[in-house]
Amino acid sequence: MDFEFDDIQIEMQDAARQFALKRLKPLVAKMDEESHYETSLIKELAELGFFGILVPEEMGGIGIDSLSYVLIIEELSKVCPSTSVMLSVHNSLLNEMLMQMGTDDQKKRFLKKAAEGKIIGAFAITEPEAGSDAAGTKTKAVLDGDNYIINGTKTFITNANIADVFIIFTTTKPEAKTKGITAFFVEKETKGFSLGKKEEKMGLRASSTMELVFIDAVVPVTNRIGNENEGFKYAMKLLDGGRIGIAAQALGIAEAAFDEAIKYSKERKQFGKAICEFQAIQWMLADMATDIEAARNIVYKAAWMKDKGMPYSREASMAKLYASEMSNRVVNKALQIHGGYGYVKEFPIERIYRDQKITQLYEGTSEIQRMVIARSLLNPNR
Amino acid sequence: MHIIVPIKQVPDPESGAATIDPETGTLRREGASIVNPFDMNAIEEALRIKERIPDVTTTVITMGPPQADKALRLALAMGIDNAYLICDAAFAGSDTWATGYSLSSAIRYIGNFDLVICGKQAIDGDTAQVGPGIAAMLGIPHISSVRKIEEIGNDKIVVERLMEDGYDVLSMDIPCLITVVKEINEPRLESLKGKLRAKKAEIPTLKADDLNLSRDDIGQNGSPTKVIRIFTPPKREGGEILKGEVEEVVPALAQKLLELKIF
Ligand SMILES: Cc1cc2nc3c(=O)[nH]c(=O)nc-3n(C[C@H](O)[C@H](O)[C@H](O)COP(=O)(O)OP(=O)(O)OC[C@H]3O[C@@H](n4cnc5c(N)ncnc54)[C@H](O)[C@@H]3O)c2cc1C
């Protein structure tokens, strides 16, 4: 057993930390306030290679392992979770789908550009009436010659306003539920496809979350992902990797909250001493640090298992569940330590607290993770 | 075109590493270090020239202990093509003269250079002498405190030199040397790919013998500067505050200024 990072993992973590501190930190409060992501940051992230982390070098990416990827997402999340979700969706959903399922033609058209950040990806499964029940999708695709005609609405889609290629899930056989889902790469300029309303969110405000509207949208058969009616399987496989990314995001958010709590508890004086001298505060800090450490281990291990080629679906769900619930406990204590000052915008913990909540909701709520874990425990051979 | 950028590793001022040993009077260097900030601008400018005109090769060099390898790898991760570490116990104790001499010898050894870009000064020694010193020893012209390169071709460079009251526009024949100020650019970050490349890169070490240097001309022996004493300046005590009515305070202040011969 070995708990040390290798040289490359350390270098990658350092690159992300530098970007976070030098580029994101000065802008994060403003981007949150204005609910807008700085375009120049996207360009720089692309130039530095952050859009092709897991894609092999010969396909235009960086080609590093999942543990390095987790360290990058964690570092960026300490400062700006809106940046890490943008990259998480792009790297672990668009790029991975292209690598796992893309035809030669699809790879040629999208992969190199995606790895270089020249095109950006989004992943759309959720609908107004199909959230946790992702197979309940109502968006319909009907084959018509060389094209599919698609009708329906996707909701809560991250990266919608910056994406060039959208992975969307439709039903091609409604009565078959999970066995009737078909996935597509939909390009931004597709006829009949448009963006709908933008959500006003409590947190993660610099990341855009929007509706996608399909009205007789014409998508060529050549953009279909894999086989007809097998899309659900592909989605579930991808989301295992995605969940490790969100777990890393939750971890980074908790670490940021913890750092703020330590700093504030040393500065703030009441009853003639720094509040960190009170045992009540020390116990909170000790519990937070222990909770973070436990999550760090489970998240890194899930990534390590993926790198080793071991089955990691259950561990990915455990990592996502534990890290997101842990980060909720940690931000809550960190804000408590700030007292009333934690409730006002002058202190970063106010934003961190708001940003944290999403990690328990997207890419499967905590309840859904428990369902996945329980299912794998009760039917280990499925 | 071949651009050579000499860089220096300096103590990180933010880490509190830069303190002076009261016993020996020398700079303690065991703490965290960074690449001299002006040298980061020099690296960035070399990379921008490479993006601006075709057929440019960039090289960084540093004279320092084996750990200075880290500074070279940072430059490689930003996109510089080649790096050399000039490292030998014989170089220890070099002043600005011996440093300029050793670096100019290394530049001659590497050869085929067209442009040398240095930072205006290093933030530890703060002398601003090494850049111009290298130029003098190489026998090439130089312009210091460059804030912008207006034009660059294979035979000529046109630059803006920062002055206290504005700037000069100057033209110079290539080969030549410039030193740059921080206004010239915003250094890029290390890219993921660059870091991977830098990690694997082989960095040749040049020793005094490789450069055919006599022990008399380098290191402590080759350094005419004699350091009598280095000390941390005492904390300034609060000045005198003149209190009272304007009618009394103003003449009192004028009197003080006259006494101190400020006017
Ligand atoms: C900021 C943001 C970004 C998002 N980005 C994307 C994106 O890029 N792409 C995308 O496709 N989606 C995205 N989503 C959607 C997100 O994945 C869904 O919101 C999530 O899956 C939950 O679905 P829902 O909101 O419909 O909640 P519901 O499914 O309606 O759940 C409501 C509650 O019921 C619980 N529940 C539901 N079913 C069960 C059950 N069987 N057993 C026990 N409890 C249950 C849930 O856990 C939850 O507590 C995003 C959402 C947000 C807020």
mmCIF file with all atom_site columns, C-alpha atoms in Angstrom, chain A residues 7-8 11-12 14-16 18-19 22-23 44 47-50 53 57 60-62 64 72, chain B residues 40 44 51 70 73-74 77-78 186-200:
data_model
loop_
_atom_site.group_PDB
_atom_site.id
_atom_site.type_symbol
_atom_site.label_atom_id
_atom_site.label_alt_id
_atom_site.label_comp_id
_atom_site.label_asym_id
_atom_site.label_entity_id
_atom_site.label_seq_id
_atom_site.pdbx_PDB_ins_code
_atom_site.Cartn_x
_atom_site.Cartn_y
_atom_site.Cartn_z
_atom_site.occupancy
_atom_site.B_iso_or_equiv
_atom_site.pdbx_formal_charge
_atom_site.auth_seq_id
_atom_site.auth_comp_id
_atom_site.auth_asym_id
_atom_site.auth_atom_id
_atom_site.pdbx_PDB_model_num
ATOM 1  C CA . ASP A 1 7   ? 5.944  13.346 -9.360  1.00 0.00 ? 7   ASP A CA 1
ATOM 2  C CA . ILE A 1 8   ? 3.472  13.896 -12.161 1.00 0.00 ? 8   ILE A CA 1
ATOM 3  C CA . GLU A 1 11  ? 3.118  18.703 -10.791 1.00 0.00 ? 11  GLU A CA 1
ATOM 4  C CA . MET A 1 12  ? -0.485 18.575 -12.018 1.00 0.00 ? 12  MET A CA 1
ATOM 5  C CA . ASP A 1 14  ? 0.650  22.455 -8.581  1.00 0.00 ? 14  ASP A CA 1
ATOM 6  C CA . ALA A 1 15  ? -0.465 23.667 -12.019 1.00 0.00 ? 15  ALA A CA 1
ATOM 7  C CA . ALA A 1 16  ? -4.092 23.716 -10.877 1.00 0.00 ? 16  ALA A CA 1
ATOM 8  C CA . GLN A 1 18  ? -1.348 28.180 -9.472  1.00 0.00 ? 18  GLN A CA 1
ATOM 9  C CA . PHE A 1 19  ? -4.257 28.770 -11.806 1.00 0.00 ? 19  PHE A CA 1
ATOM 10 C CA . LYS A 1 22  ? -3.360 33.577 -9.606  1.00 0.00 ? 22  LYS A CA 1
ATOM 11 C CA . ARG A 1 23  ? -6.310 33.662 -11.945 1.00 0.00 ? 23  ARG A CA 1
ATOM 12 C CA . GLU A 1 44  ? -6.461 30.399 -20.776 1.00 0.00 ? 44  GLU A CA 1
ATOM 13 C CA . GLU A 1 47  ? -4.260 26.940 -23.622 1.00 0.00 ? 47  GLU A CA 1
ATOM 14 C CA . LEU A 1 48  ? -2.929 25.372 -20.438 1.00 0.00 ? 48  LEU A CA 1
ATOM 15 C CA . GLY A 1 49  ? -4.474 21.986 -21.252 1.00 0.00 ? 49  GLY A CA 1
ATOM 16 C CA . PHE A 1 50  ? -7.278 21.774 -18.689 1.00 0.00 ? 50  PHE A CA 1
ATOM 17 C CA . ILE A 1 53  ? -6.777 16.149 -18.975 1.00 0.00 ? 53  ILE A CA 1
ATOM 18 C CA . GLU A 1 57  ? -1.414 12.949 -25.978 1.00 0.00 ? 57  GLU A CA 1
ATOM 19 C CA . GLY A 1 60  ? -4.498 16.162 -28.497 1.00 0.00 ? 60  GLY A CA 1
ATOM 20 C CA . GLY A 1 61  ? -4.801 15.866 -24.731 1.00 0.00 ? 61  GLY A CA 1
ATOM 21 C CA . ILE A 1 62  ? -2.529 15.628 -21.715 1.00 0.00 ? 62  ILE A CA 1
ATOM 22 C CA . ILE A 1 64  ? -2.651 11.809 -17.233 1.00 0.00 ? 64  ILE A CA 1
ATOM 23 C CA . ILE A 1 72  ? -6.765 19.156 -10.301 1.00 0.00 ? 72  ILE A CA 1
ATOM 24 C CA . MET B 2 40  ? 9.686  35.737 -15.438 1.00 0.00 ? 40  MET B CA 1
ATOM 25 C CA . GLU B 2 44  ? 7.528  35.535 -21.205 1.00 0.00 ? 44  GLU B CA 1
ATOM 26 C CA . GLU B 2 51  ? 4.955  33.363 -31.219 1.00 0.00 ? 51  GLU B CA 1
ATOM 27 C CA . LYS B 2 70  ? 13.760 23.867 -10.502 1.00 0.00 ? 70  LYS B CA 1
ATOM 28 C CA . ARG B 2 73  ? 12.175 23.473 -15.341 1.00 0.00 ? 73  ARG B CA 1
ATOM 29 C CA . LEU B 2 74  ? 9.651  26.194 -14.651 1.00 0.00 ? 74  LEU B CA 1
ATOM 30 C CA . ALA B 2 77  ? 7.089  24.261 -18.477 1.00 0.00 ? 77  ALA B CA 1
ATOM 31 C CA . MET B 2 78  ? 6.185  27.739 -19.704 1.00 0.00 ? 78  MET B CA 1
ATOM 32 C CA . GLU B 2 186 ? 2.111  39.344 -17.737 1.00 0.00 ? 186 GLU B CA 1
ATOM 33 C CA . PRO B 2 187 ? 3.966  36.023 -17.477 1.00 0.00 ? 187 PRO B CA 1
ATOM 34 C CA . ARG B 2 188 ? 1.941  32.972 -18.454 1.00 0.00 ? 188 ARG B CA 1
ATOM 35 C CA . LEU B 2 189 ? 1.374  30.030 -16.123 1.00 0.00 ? 189 LEU B CA 1
ATOM 36 C CA . GLU B 2 190 ? 2.973  26.638 -16.601 1.00 0.00 ? 190 GLU B CA 1
ATOM 37 C CA . SER B 2 191 ? 0.780  24.452 -18.798 1.00 0.00 ? 191 SER B CA 1
ATOM 38 C CA . LEU B 2 192 ? -0.064 20.838 -17.973 1.00 0.00 ? 192 LEU B CA 1
ATOM 39 C CA . LYS B 2 193 ? 1.719  19.623 -21.094 1.00 0.00 ? 193 LYS B CA 1
ATOM 40 C CA . GLY B 2 194 ? 4.666  21.924 -20.400 1.00 0.00 ? 194 GLY B CA 1
ATOM 41 C CA . LYS B 2 195 ? 5.003  20.548 -16.907 1.00 0.00 ? 195 LYS B CA 1
ATOM 42 C CA . LEU B 2 196 ? 5.053  16.981 -18.191 1.00 0.00 ? 196 LEU B CA 1
ATOM 43 C CA . ARG B 2 197 ? 7.703  17.910 -20.756 1.00 0.00 ? 197 ARG B CA 1
ATOM 44 C CA . ALA B 2 198 ? 9.769  19.816 -18.205 1.00 0.00 ? 198 ALA B CA 1
ATOM 45 C CA . LYS B 2 199 ? 9.637  16.894 -15.799 1.00 0.00 ? 199 LYS B CA 1
ATOM 46 C CA . LYS B 2 200 ? 11.220 14.611 -18.376 1.00 0.00 ? 200 LYS B CA 1
#
